[in-house]
Amino acid sequence: MMGPMASEETRTMTPPTVRGPAAHDARKTGGPSTRAWTTRLLVLCIVLSALNLRPAITSLGALLEEVRDGLGMSGSVAGLLTSVPPLCFAVFGVMAPRLARRFGAGAVVCAGMAAIATGLAIRPYAGGTAGFLAASALALMGIAVSNVLMPVIVKHWFPDRVGSMTGLYSMGLALGTALAAAVTVPVSDALGGSWQSGLALWAGLAAAAILPWLPFVRGRAAASGPGRRADGDGAARHPDTATEPSASVRTGAGHEDRPEAGREEAPAPAPADPAREAPRMRITRSRTAWALAVFFGLQATAAYITMGWMAQIFRDAGVPAGTAGLLLALTMVMGVPLAFVIPRLATRLPHQGPIVLALGICGLIGYAGLYLAPAGGAWAWALLLGVANCAFPLALTMVGMRARTGPGVAQLSAFAQSTGYLISIPGPLLVGVLYQHSGGWGLPITLMSALMVPQMVVGWLAGRDRTVEDEAGR
């Protein structure tokens, strides 16, 4: 496996340039060193942003019982609270491409980080369930737009390293998820047992992610893409006249676009902004797009049930609160190594279905363990469910592989994530209702196991080697 991986890393990539006055000066004086610095800064932006995309959820899961007691929530209301993330992702995620076309992807993600920081700082002190939900929605709005735009930015700036950069982004996301699950309870205890302080501390991490994006907001570099140049009158080159920033660019599993014979390969400007004006395809005509959307929705259902309720399952089985938080952290931290390995492996395979099946089997075994012996084999079940949760980075990778172009990825990402998160909304809520009315976890775990079967089926269909452009037409 290491041989193909190494070959991917050795591909060359023309580093991006930055628009605006600063970029003009850089082209005159800074040259390649400035462009390399911009690329490194963008990588830092991606990693810091990824770290902030799940602490709002897993920090709450670790302290859900304390929050319920503090705010007087019933089990059904707590189920509604765990359904707010996919609802916000569906509602606000669909707006991300339009916002990026108008303001630039960098500006939108930067604003998203600001929304996360503000929402997380406010919600513990909002003074009631309604205020808590409203502040959570503000933070989740920032997460939603960043969720959609990250695959677009990765595909556009690193078109020949989609697997590697998606893996890096997914590792950061998994690390932030696990860190929040593991640290929130001990920090709350250290601060006198205040759940408000334990939740509010994650606003600082989001605030730290705002700063690196600011150069891209001013220069609109992330919006205009790597090296999108302006003609003398300031009009940007048409996307059709631009070429990719590498000699050969992956467009699917194991396929490359190469220059036509006899055509001179010159250093041309890189592709135009993926979120800017481009012909739109009728994506609802694509069976692959629908399969990917349903797969995304079902894996999101499993993920948000896990993040919202798994610690409570262990606590109800007699596991101490601190240990339950560590078990949730183990589930989340499994995504750190696997989120890097799975996308790279997926880009090497002509069909990603076998990976989908392997992850699904791990999930079924983990759910069976939770049902039969939740406390006795807690660490094993947490580990297996952590492997199953790596369907998320696989879904992100398939978004980049099932479309050939930047605009195609932007449209597919918005469609798959918005539709998928809509599909996932009832799951956490239904688990809360079943838990409250049945008085135990038997029915909720049975539901979670049953949903894994269609996830495996549609994931197999989404993993076939084809593109939405071919299916949907223009």
Short mmCIF file of C-alpha atoms in Angstrom, two decimals:
data_model
loop_
_atom_site.label_atom_id
_atom_site.label_comp_id
_atom_site.label_asym_id
_atom_site.label_seq_id
_atom_site.Cartn_x
_atom_site.Cartn_y
_atom_site.Cartn_z
CA MET A 1 0.00 0.00 0.00
CA MET A 2 2.86 2.35 0.79
CA GLY A 3 4.14 2.37 -2.78
CA PRO A 4 1.00 3.86 -4.34
CA MET A 5 0.65 6.24 -1.42
CA ALA A 6 4.14 7.52 -1.91
CA SER A 7 3.57 8.03 -5.59
CA GLU A 8 0.60 10.24 -4.83
CA GLU A 9 2.64 12.44 -2.55
CA THR A 10 5.38 12.89 -5.12
CA ARG A 11 3.11 14.46 -7.69
CA THR A 12 3.92 18.09 -8.26
CA MET A 13 1.47 20.86 -7.75
CA THR A 14 1.77 24.49 -8.75
CA PRO A 15 1.15 26.40 -5.52
CA PRO A 16 -1.66 28.93 -5.48
CA THR A 17 -1.38 32.68 -5.70
CA VAL A 18 -3.47 35.29 -3.97
CA ARG A 19 -5.63 37.89 -5.62
CA GLY A 20 -5.79 41.53 -4.74
CA PRO A 21 -3.10 44.16 -4.17
CA ALA A 22 -1.14 41.96 -1.81
CA ALA A 23 -1.10 39.20 -4.38
CA HIS A 24 0.04 41.62 -7.10
CA ASP A 25 3.00 42.65 -5.01
CA ALA A 26 3.74 39.04 -4.19
CA ARG A 27 3.91 38.12 -7.88
CA LYS A 28 6.35 40.95 -8.44
CA THR A 29 8.59 40.36 -5.42
CA GLY A 30 7.73 37.21 -3.49
CA GLY A 31 7.34 34.71 -6.33
CA PRO A 32 7.25 31.01 -5.53
CA SER A 33 8.10 31.47 -1.85
CA THR A 34 4.98 33.61 -1.34
CA ARG A 35 2.83 31.07 -3.15
CA ALA A 36 4.28 28.25 -1.05
CA TRP A 37 3.60 30.25 2.11
CA THR A 38 0.00 30.74 0.97
CA THR A 39 -0.40 27.00 0.43
CA ARG A 40 0.96 26.21 3.90
CA LEU A 41 -1.33 28.82 5.44
CA LEU A 42 -4.32 27.28 3.68
CA VAL A 43 -3.40 23.84 5.04
CA LEU A 44 -3.31 25.37 8.55
CA CYS A 45 -6.72 26.95 7.92
CA ILE A 46 -8.18 23.60 6.86
CA VAL A 47 -6.82 21.78 9.91
CA LEU A 48 -7.90 24.43 12.43
CA SER A 49 -11.35 24.61 10.86
CA ALA A 50 -11.69 20.82 10.96
CA LEU A 51 -10.83 20.81 14.67
CA ASN A 52 -13.85 23.04 15.31
CA LEU A 53 -16.52 21.16 13.39
CA ARG A 54 -17.60 18.72 16.14
CA PRO A 55 -16.74 19.97 19.69
CA ALA A 56 -20.07 21.80 19.78
CA ILE A 57 -21.75 18.39 19.58
CA THR A 58 -19.52 15.96 21.48
CA SER A 59 -18.88 18.33 24.38
CA LEU A 60 -22.64 18.42 24.87
CA GLY A 61 -22.92 14.63 24.60
CA ALA A 62 -20.42 14.19 27.42
CA LEU A 63 -22.42 16.51 29.70
CA LEU A 64 -25.92 15.77 28.43
CA GLU A 65 -27.19 14.52 31.79
CA GLU A 66 -25.93 17.64 33.60
CA VAL A 67 -27.38 19.92 30.92
CA ARG A 68 -30.74 18.14 31.11
CA ASP A 69 -30.81 18.55 34.89
CA GLY A 70 -29.68 22.16 34.73
CA LEU A 71 -32.24 23.18 32.12
CA GLY A 72 -35.02 20.80 33.17
CA MET A 73 -35.14 18.89 29.88
CA SER A 74 -37.15 15.71 29.35
CA GLY A 75 -35.77 12.81 27.32
CA SER A 76 -37.83 13.88 24.31
CA VAL A 77 -36.52 17.45 24.46
CA ALA A 78 -32.99 16.10 24.80
CA GLY A 79 -33.68 14.01 21.70
CA LEU A 80 -34.76 17.19 19.93
CA LEU A 81 -31.52 18.82 21.05
CA THR A 82 -29.47 16.01 19.51
CA SER A 83 -31.46 16.44 16.28
CA VAL A 84 -30.61 20.14 15.99
CA PRO A 85 -27.17 19.54 14.39
CA PRO A 86 -28.43 17.68 11.29
CA LEU A 87 -31.36 20.08 10.99
CA CYS A 88 -29.03 23.09 10.94
CA PHE A 89 -26.64 21.34 8.58
CA ALA A 90 -29.49 20.67 6.14
CA VAL A 91 -31.01 24.15 6.32
CA PHE A 92 -27.84 26.23 6.30
CA GLY A 93 -25.58 23.89 4.34
CA VAL A 94 -27.59 24.35 1.16
CA MET A 95 -26.86 28.09 1.34
CA ALA A 96 -23.09 27.62 1.35
CA PRO A 97 -22.43 27.52 -2.45
CA ARG A 98 -24.52 30.65 -3.01
CA LEU A 99 -22.74 32.50 -0.20
CA ALA A 100 -19.37 31.38 -1.57
CA ARG A 101 -20.24 32.66 -5.05
CA ARG A 102 -21.02 36.07 -3.61
CA PHE A 103 -18.42 36.52 -0.89
CA GLY A 104 -15.77 33.88 -1.58
CA ALA A 105 -15.30 30.52 0.11
CA GLY A 106 -12.59 31.86 2.43
CA ALA A 107 -14.81 34.66 3.72
CA VAL A 108 -17.71 32.27 4.31
CA VAL A 109 -15.60 29.76 6.25
CA CYS A 110 -14.04 32.59 8.29
CA ALA A 111 -17.52 33.87 9.13
CA GLY A 112 -18.48 30.31 10.00
CA MET A 113 -15.66 30.08 12.54
CA ALA A 114 -16.83 33.39 14.05
CA ALA A 115 -20.38 32.05 14.32
CA ILE A 116 -19.10 28.90 16.05
CA ALA A 117 -17.10 30.92 18.57
CA THR A 118 -20.00 33.25 19.32
CA GLY A 119 -22.59 30.50 19.66
CA LEU A 120 -20.43 28.36 21.93
CA ALA A 121 -19.61 31.31 24.16
CA ILE A 122 -23.26 32.31 24.54
CA ARG A 123 -25.17 29.04 24.83
CA PRO A 124 -24.17 27.89 28.34
CA TYR A 125 -25.35 31.22 29.76
CA ALA A 126 -28.43 31.74 27.58
CA GLY A 127 -30.71 31.18 30.58
CA GLY A 128 -33.10 28.49 29.40
CA THR A 129 -33.78 25.72 26.90
CA ALA A 130 -34.92 28.08 24.11
CA GLY A 131 -31.82 30.26 24.43
CA PHE A 132 -29.59 27.21 24.61
CA LEU A 133 -31.12 25.87 21.38
CA ALA A 134 -30.83 29.26 19.63
CA ALA A 135 -27.16 29.70 20.52
CA SER A 136 -26.47 26.10 19.50
CA ALA A 137 -28.14 26.81 16.16
CA LEU A 138 -25.84 29.81 15.61
CA ALA A 139 -22.74 27.67 16.18
CA LEU A 140 -24.15 24.88 14.03
CA MET A 141 -24.86 27.34 11.21
CA GLY A 142 -21.14 28.10 11.08
CA ILE A 143 -20.36 24.39 11.10
CA ALA A 144 -22.87 23.75 8.31
CA VAL A 145 -21.38 26.13 5.75
CA SER A 146 -17.86 24.95 6.56
CA ASN A 147 -18.94 21.31 6.18
CA VAL A 148 -20.08 21.95 2.63
CA LEU A 149 -17.19 24.15 1.50
CA MET A 150 -14.29 22.08 2.84
CA PRO A 151 -14.52 19.36 0.13
CA VAL A 152 -14.80 22.12 -2.48
CA ILE A 153 -11.68 23.90 -1.22
CA VAL A 154 -9.75 20.63 -1.02
CA LYS A 155 -10.76 19.56 -4.53
CA HIS A 156 -9.94 22.95 -6.00
CA TRP A 157 -6.65 23.78 -4.32
CA PHE A 158 -5.29 20.23 -4.17
CA PRO A 159 -6.88 18.46 -7.16
CA ASP A 160 -4.15 15.82 -7.35
CA ARG A 161 -4.19 15.16 -3.59
CA VAL A 162 -7.89 14.81 -2.85
CA GLY A 163 -7.37 11.63 -0.82
CA SER A 164 -4.46 12.99 1.22
CA MET A 165 -6.01 16.37 1.98
CA THR A 166 -9.43 14.89 2.72
CA GLY A 167 -7.65 12.52 5.08
CA LEU A 168 -5.84 15.41 6.79
CA TYR A 169 -9.09 17.36 7.13
CA SER A 170 -10.91 14.27 8.43
CA MET A 171 -8.11 13.60 10.94
CA GLY A 172 -8.45 17.13 12.29
CA LEU A 173 -12.20 16.70 12.52
CA ALA A 174 -11.87 13.37 14.36
CA LEU A 175 -9.22 14.79 16.70
CA GLY A 176 -11.41 17.75 17.63
CA THR A 177 -14.36 15.41 18.16
CA ALA A 178 -12.40 13.08 20.44
CA LEU A 179 -10.71 15.91 22.34
CA ALA A 180 -14.05 17.48 23.23
CA ALA A 181 -15.45 14.13 24.38
CA ALA A 182 -12.42 13.32 26.54
CA VAL A 183 -11.62 16.73 28.06
CA THR A 184 -15.01 18.35 28.69
CA VAL A 185 -15.95 16.36 31.82
CA PRO A 186 -12.53 16.61 33.55
CA VAL A 187 -12.30 20.33 32.81
CA SER A 188 -15.82 20.87 34.13
CA ASP A 189 -14.85 19.03 37.33
CA ALA A 190 -11.67 21.08 37.63
CA LEU A 191 -13.73 24.27 37.32
CA GLY A 192 -15.93 23.32 40.25
CA GLY A 193 -18.36 21.00 38.47
CA SER A 194 -19.79 23.75 36.27
CA TRP A 195 -21.14 22.34 33.02
CA GLN A 196 -21.42 25.89 31.70
CA SER A 197 -17.65 26.39 31.89
CA GLY A 198 -17.01 22.98 30.35
CA LEU A 199 -19.11 23.86 27.31
CA ALA A 200 -17.94 27.47 26.96
CA LEU A 201 -14.23 26.68 26.80
CA TRP A 202 -14.55 25.40 23.21
CA ALA A 203 -15.36 28.90 22.01
CA GLY A 204 -11.65 29.70 22.41
CA LEU A 205 -10.63 27.02 19.92
CA ALA A 206 -13.06 28.42 17.37
CA ALA A 207 -11.78 31.95 17.93
CA ALA A 208 -8.24 30.75 17.21
CA ALA A 209 -9.38 29.44 13.81
CA ILE A 210 -10.60 32.84 12.65
CA LEU A 211 -7.18 34.51 12.42
CA PRO A 212 -5.53 32.34 9.71
CA TRP A 213 -8.51 32.86 7.38
CA LEU A 214 -8.29 36.66 7.45
CA PRO A 215 -5.69 36.97 4.61
CA PHE A 216 -7.99 34.87 2.42
CA VAL A 217 -10.94 37.09 3.26
CA ARG A 218 -9.10 40.25 2.24
CA GLY A 219 -7.51 38.73 -0.85
CA ARG A 220 -10.43 36.35 -1.46
CA ALA A 221 -7.82 33.73 -2.22
CA ALA A 222 -9.87 30.78 -1.12
CA ALA A 223 -12.74 32.09 -3.18
CA SER A 224 -10.82 32.76 -6.32
CA GLY A 225 -8.89 29.54 -6.20
CA PRO A 226 -5.25 28.79 -6.73
CA GLY A 227 -3.84 31.37 -8.99
CA ARG A 228 -7.00 32.64 -10.61
CA ARG A 229 -5.66 35.58 -12.55
CA ALA A 230 -7.30 38.69 -13.78
CA ASP A 231 -6.96 40.14 -17.22
CA GLY A 232 -5.98 43.70 -17.72
CA ASP A 233 -9.48 44.99 -17.19
CA GLY A 234 -9.83 43.03 -13.99
CA ALA A 235 -12.12 40.37 -15.40
CA ALA A 236 -11.18 36.90 -14.37
CA ARG A 237 -10.45 34.26 -16.94
CA HIS A 238 -13.36 32.09 -17.90
CA PRO A 239 -13.31 28.71 -16.19
CA ASP A 240 -13.25 26.90 -19.51
CA THR A 241 -9.95 28.50 -20.44
CA ALA A 242 -8.20 27.50 -17.24
CA THR A 243 -6.21 24.38 -16.71
CA GLU A 244 -5.57 22.32 -13.63
CA PRO A 245 -2.48 23.17 -11.56
CA SER A 246 -0.86 19.81 -12.11
CA ALA A 247 0.32 17.86 -15.08
CA SER A 248 -2.12 15.07 -14.37
CA VAL A 249 -5.18 15.38 -12.19
CA ARG A 250 -7.21 12.60 -10.67
CA THR A 251 -10.85 12.71 -11.62
CA GLY A 252 -11.93 9.40 -10.22
CA ALA A 253 -10.66 6.15 -8.84
CA GLY A 254 -7.43 5.51 -10.63
CA HIS A 255 -8.13 7.68 -13.68
CA GLU A 256 -6.20 10.71 -14.82
CA ASP A 257 -6.87 13.51 -17.29
CA ARG A 258 -3.82 13.96 -19.50
CA PRO A 259 -3.12 16.65 -22.10
CA GLU A 260 -4.18 15.78 -25.61
CA ALA A 261 -1.46 14.60 -27.91
CA GLY A 262 0.34 17.43 -29.64
CA ARG A 263 -1.01 20.10 -27.34
CA GLU A 264 1.71 22.07 -25.63
CA GLU A 265 1.56 21.88 -21.85
CA ALA A 266 2.34 25.39 -20.65
CA PRO A 267 2.16 26.86 -17.18
CA ALA A 268 -1.37 28.19 -17.37
CA PRO A 269 -3.54 29.77 -14.73
CA ALA A 270 -5.19 27.36 -12.36
CA PRO A 271 -8.93 26.76 -12.39
CA ALA A 272 -11.38 29.47 -11.60
CA ASP A 273 -13.33 29.55 -8.41
CA PRO A 274 -15.30 26.34 -7.95
CA ALA A 275 -18.19 28.19 -6.42
CA ARG A 276 -18.41 30.95 -9.02
CA GLU A 277 -20.81 31.07 -11.93
CA ALA A 278 -20.87 27.84 -13.92
CA PRO A 279 -23.48 25.85 -15.79
CA ARG A 280 -25.57 23.90 -13.31
CA MET A 281 -26.46 20.29 -13.90
CA ARG A 282 -29.74 18.70 -12.90
CA ILE A 283 -28.23 16.76 -10.07
CA THR A 284 -31.49 15.17 -9.05
CA ARG A 285 -31.31 13.10 -12.25
CA SER A 286 -28.18 11.35 -11.01
CA ARG A 287 -28.73 8.04 -9.26
CA THR A 288 -25.22 8.23 -7.86
CA ALA A 289 -25.98 11.63 -6.30
CA TRP A 290 -29.08 10.20 -4.61
CA ALA A 291 -27.20 7.12 -3.41
CA LEU A 292 -24.45 9.30 -2.00
CA ALA A 293 -26.99 11.61 -0.32
CA VAL A 294 -28.81 8.70 1.35
CA PHE A 295 -25.49 7.14 2.38
CA PHE A 296 -24.42 10.47 3.84
CA GLY A 297 -27.73 10.77 5.68
CA LEU A 298 -27.63 7.30 7.21
CA GLN A 299 -24.02 7.57 8.34
CA ALA A 300 -24.83 11.00 9.81
CA THR A 301 -27.78 9.45 11.66
CA ALA A 302 -25.47 6.87 13.22
CA ALA A 303 -22.81 9.48 14.01
CA TYR A 304 -25.14 11.93 15.76
CA ILE A 305 -26.87 9.19 17.72
CA THR A 306 -23.42 8.04 18.83
CA MET A 307 -22.18 11.52 19.70
CA GLY A 308 -25.40 12.45 21.48
CA TRP A 309 -26.34 9.25 23.29
CA MET A 310 -23.47 6.77 23.55
CA ALA A 311 -22.03 8.24 26.75
CA GLN A 312 -25.50 8.06 28.29
CA ILE A 313 -25.85 4.40 27.25
CA PHE A 314 -22.66 3.57 29.13
CA ARG A 315 -23.64 5.68 32.15
CA ASP A 316 -27.00 3.91 32.39
CA ALA A 317 -25.10 0.59 32.32
CA GLY A 318 -23.18 1.64 35.44
CA VAL A 319 -20.08 3.15 33.85
CA PRO A 320 -18.81 6.31 35.67
CA ALA A 321 -19.31 9.62 33.89
CA GLY A 322 -15.59 10.24 33.35
CA THR A 323 -15.08 6.75 31.91
CA ALA A 324 -18.14 7.14 29.68
CA GLY A 325 -16.60 10.32 28.29
CA LEU A 326 -13.35 8.49 27.61
CA LEU A 327 -15.26 5.71 25.83
CA LEU A 328 -16.92 8.30 23.62
CA ALA A 329 -13.49 9.84 23.04
CA LEU A 330 -12.13 6.45 21.97
CA THR A 331 -14.96 6.12 19.47
CA MET A 332 -14.17 9.53 18.06
CA VAL A 333 -10.36 9.21 18.14
CA MET A 334 -10.50 6.10 15.95
CA GLY A 335 -11.19 8.53 13.16
CA VAL A 336 -7.75 10.14 13.52
CA PRO A 337 -5.67 7.37 11.92
CA LEU A 338 -8.47 5.81 9.88
CA ALA A 339 -9.66 9.13 8.47
CA PHE A 340 -6.25 9.46 6.85
CA VAL A 341 -5.95 5.86 5.68
CA ILE A 342 -9.47 5.31 4.36
CA PRO A 343 -9.64 8.26 1.91
CA ARG A 344 -6.22 7.37 0.47
CA LEU A 345 -7.26 3.75 0.10
CA ALA A 346 -10.58 4.78 -1.43
CA THR A 347 -8.90 6.84 -4.16
CA ARG A 348 -6.88 3.75 -5.15
CA LEU A 349 -9.89 1.50 -5.62
CA PRO A 350 -12.19 1.46 -8.66
CA HIS A 351 -15.13 0.69 -6.34
CA GLN A 352 -15.43 1.89 -2.75
CA GLY A 353 -18.22 -0.59 -1.90
CA PRO A 354 -15.97 -3.09 -0.07
CA ILE A 355 -14.87 -0.36 2.35
CA VAL A 356 -18.53 0.50 2.99
CA LEU A 357 -19.32 -3.14 3.82
CA ALA A 358 -16.33 -3.50 6.15
CA LEU A 359 -17.31 -0.39 8.11
CA GLY A 360 -20.94 -1.51 8.29
CA ILE A 361 -20.01 -4.93 9.69
CA CYS A 362 -17.97 -3.25 12.44
CA GLY A 363 -21.01 -1.14 13.28
CA LEU A 364 -23.34 -4.13 13.50
CA ILE A 365 -20.97 -5.97 15.84
CA GLY A 366 -20.60 -2.87 18.01
CA TYR A 367 -24.38 -2.41 18.30
CA ALA A 368 -24.81 -6.07 19.18
CA GLY A 369 -22.27 -5.64 21.96
CA LEU A 370 -24.05 -2.56 23.31
CA TYR A 371 -27.28 -4.56 23.40
CA LEU A 372 -25.90 -7.70 25.04
CA ALA A 373 -23.12 -6.45 27.37
CA PRO A 374 -22.78 -2.65 27.33
CA ALA A 375 -20.52 -2.46 30.39
CA GLY A 376 -18.68 -5.77 30.10
CA GLY A 377 -17.18 -5.12 26.67
CA ALA A 378 -17.47 -1.34 26.67
CA TRP A 379 -14.00 -0.62 25.28
CA ALA A 380 -14.37 -3.13 22.44
CA TRP A 381 -17.79 -1.76 21.44
CA ALA A 382 -16.50 1.82 21.54
CA LEU A 383 -13.59 0.86 19.29
CA LEU A 384 -15.79 -0.95 16.74
CA LEU A 385 -18.27 1.92 16.60
CA GLY A 386 -15.37 4.29 16.09
CA VAL A 387 -14.33 2.29 13.03
CA ALA A 388 -17.93 2.35 11.74
CA ASN A 389 -18.06 6.14 12.16
CA CYS A 390 -15.29 6.46 9.58
CA ALA A 391 -18.01 6.25 6.95
CA PHE A 392 -17.95 10.07 7.17
CA PRO A 393 -14.47 10.64 5.67
CA LEU A 394 -15.29 7.96 3.10
CA ALA A 395 -18.44 9.87 2.12
CA LEU A 396 -16.44 13.11 1.79
CA THR A 397 -13.89 11.35 -0.39
CA MET A 398 -16.59 9.96 -2.65
CA VAL A 399 -18.03 13.48 -3.05
CA GLY A 400 -14.69 14.51 -4.55
CA MET A 401 -14.48 11.38 -6.71
CA ARG A 402 -18.04 11.27 -8.07
CA ALA A 403 -17.70 14.66 -9.84
CA ARG A 404 -15.08 15.68 -12.39
CA THR A 405 -15.09 19.46 -11.96
CA GLY A 406 -14.94 22.04 -9.18
CA PRO A 407 -18.50 23.28 -9.85
CA GLY A 408 -19.66 19.67 -9.95
CA VAL A 409 -18.09 18.96 -6.57
CA ALA A 410 -19.65 22.13 -5.10
CA GLN A 411 -23.11 21.16 -6.34
CA LEU A 412 -22.76 17.51 -5.32
CA SER A 413 -21.38 18.44 -1.90
CA ALA A 414 -24.29 20.81 -1.20
CA PHE A 415 -26.86 18.30 -2.47
CA ALA A 416 -25.46 15.25 -0.69
CA GLN A 417 -24.86 17.00 2.62
CA SER A 418 -28.10 19.01 2.73
CA THR A 419 -30.26 16.07 1.65
CA GLY A 420 -28.30 13.71 3.86
CA TYR A 421 -28.65 15.85 6.94
CA LEU A 422 -32.38 16.18 6.30
CA ILE A 423 -32.58 12.39 6.25
CA SER A 424 -30.66 12.18 9.54
CA ILE A 425 -32.87 14.58 11.52
CA PRO A 426 -35.45 12.05 12.84
CA GLY A 427 -32.85 9.52 14.07
CA PRO A 428 -31.52 11.15 17.27
CA LEU A 429 -35.00 12.45 18.11
CA LEU A 430 -36.55 9.01 17.68
CA VAL A 431 -33.87 7.46 19.88
CA GLY A 432 -34.72 9.95 22.64
CA VAL A 433 -38.44 9.20 22.37
CA LEU A 434 -37.88 5.42 22.40
CA TYR A 435 -35.52 5.74 25.36
CA GLN A 436 -38.00 7.76 27.39
CA HIS A 437 -41.04 5.62 26.66
CA SER A 438 -39.40 2.19 26.80
CA GLY A 439 -37.28 2.95 29.84
CA GLY A 440 -34.19 1.30 28.39
CA TRP A 441 -31.86 1.04 25.43
CA GLY A 442 -33.08 -2.16 23.78
CA LEU A 443 -35.38 -0.52 21.22
CA PRO A 444 -33.04 2.40 20.38
CA ILE A 445 -30.11 0.03 19.77
CA THR A 446 -32.32 -2.20 17.61
CA LEU A 447 -33.23 0.85 15.53
CA MET A 448 -29.57 1.81 15.17
CA SER A 449 -28.68 -1.70 14.00
CA ALA A 450 -31.54 -1.78 11.50
CA LEU A 451 -30.43 1.50 9.89
CA MET A 452 -26.96 0.10 9.25
CA VAL A 453 -28.28 -2.34 6.62
CA PRO A 454 -29.62 0.24 4.11
CA GLN A 455 -26.50 2.33 4.78
CA MET A 456 -24.38 -0.53 3.47
CA VAL A 457 -26.62 -0.98 0.41
CA VAL A 458 -26.66 2.65 -0.73
CA GLY A 459 -22.98 3.03 0.12
CA TRP A 460 -22.21 0.18 -2.25
CA LEU A 461 -24.19 1.94 -5.00
CA ALA A 462 -22.51 5.30 -4.31
CA GLY A 463 -19.09 3.67 -4.52
CA ARG A 464 -19.39 2.68 -8.18
CA ASP A 465 -16.89 4.30 -10.55
CA ARG A 466 -18.98 6.96 -12.31
CA THR A 467 -19.57 10.71 -12.19
CA VAL A 468 -22.69 12.76 -11.66
CA GLU A 469 -21.92 14.88 -14.74
CA ASP A 470 -22.31 11.81 -16.94
CA GLU A 471 -25.59 10.82 -15.31
CA ALA A 472 -27.23 14.21 -14.91
CA GLY A 473 -26.10 16.03 -18.04
CA ARG A 474 -26.17 19.78 -18.34
#
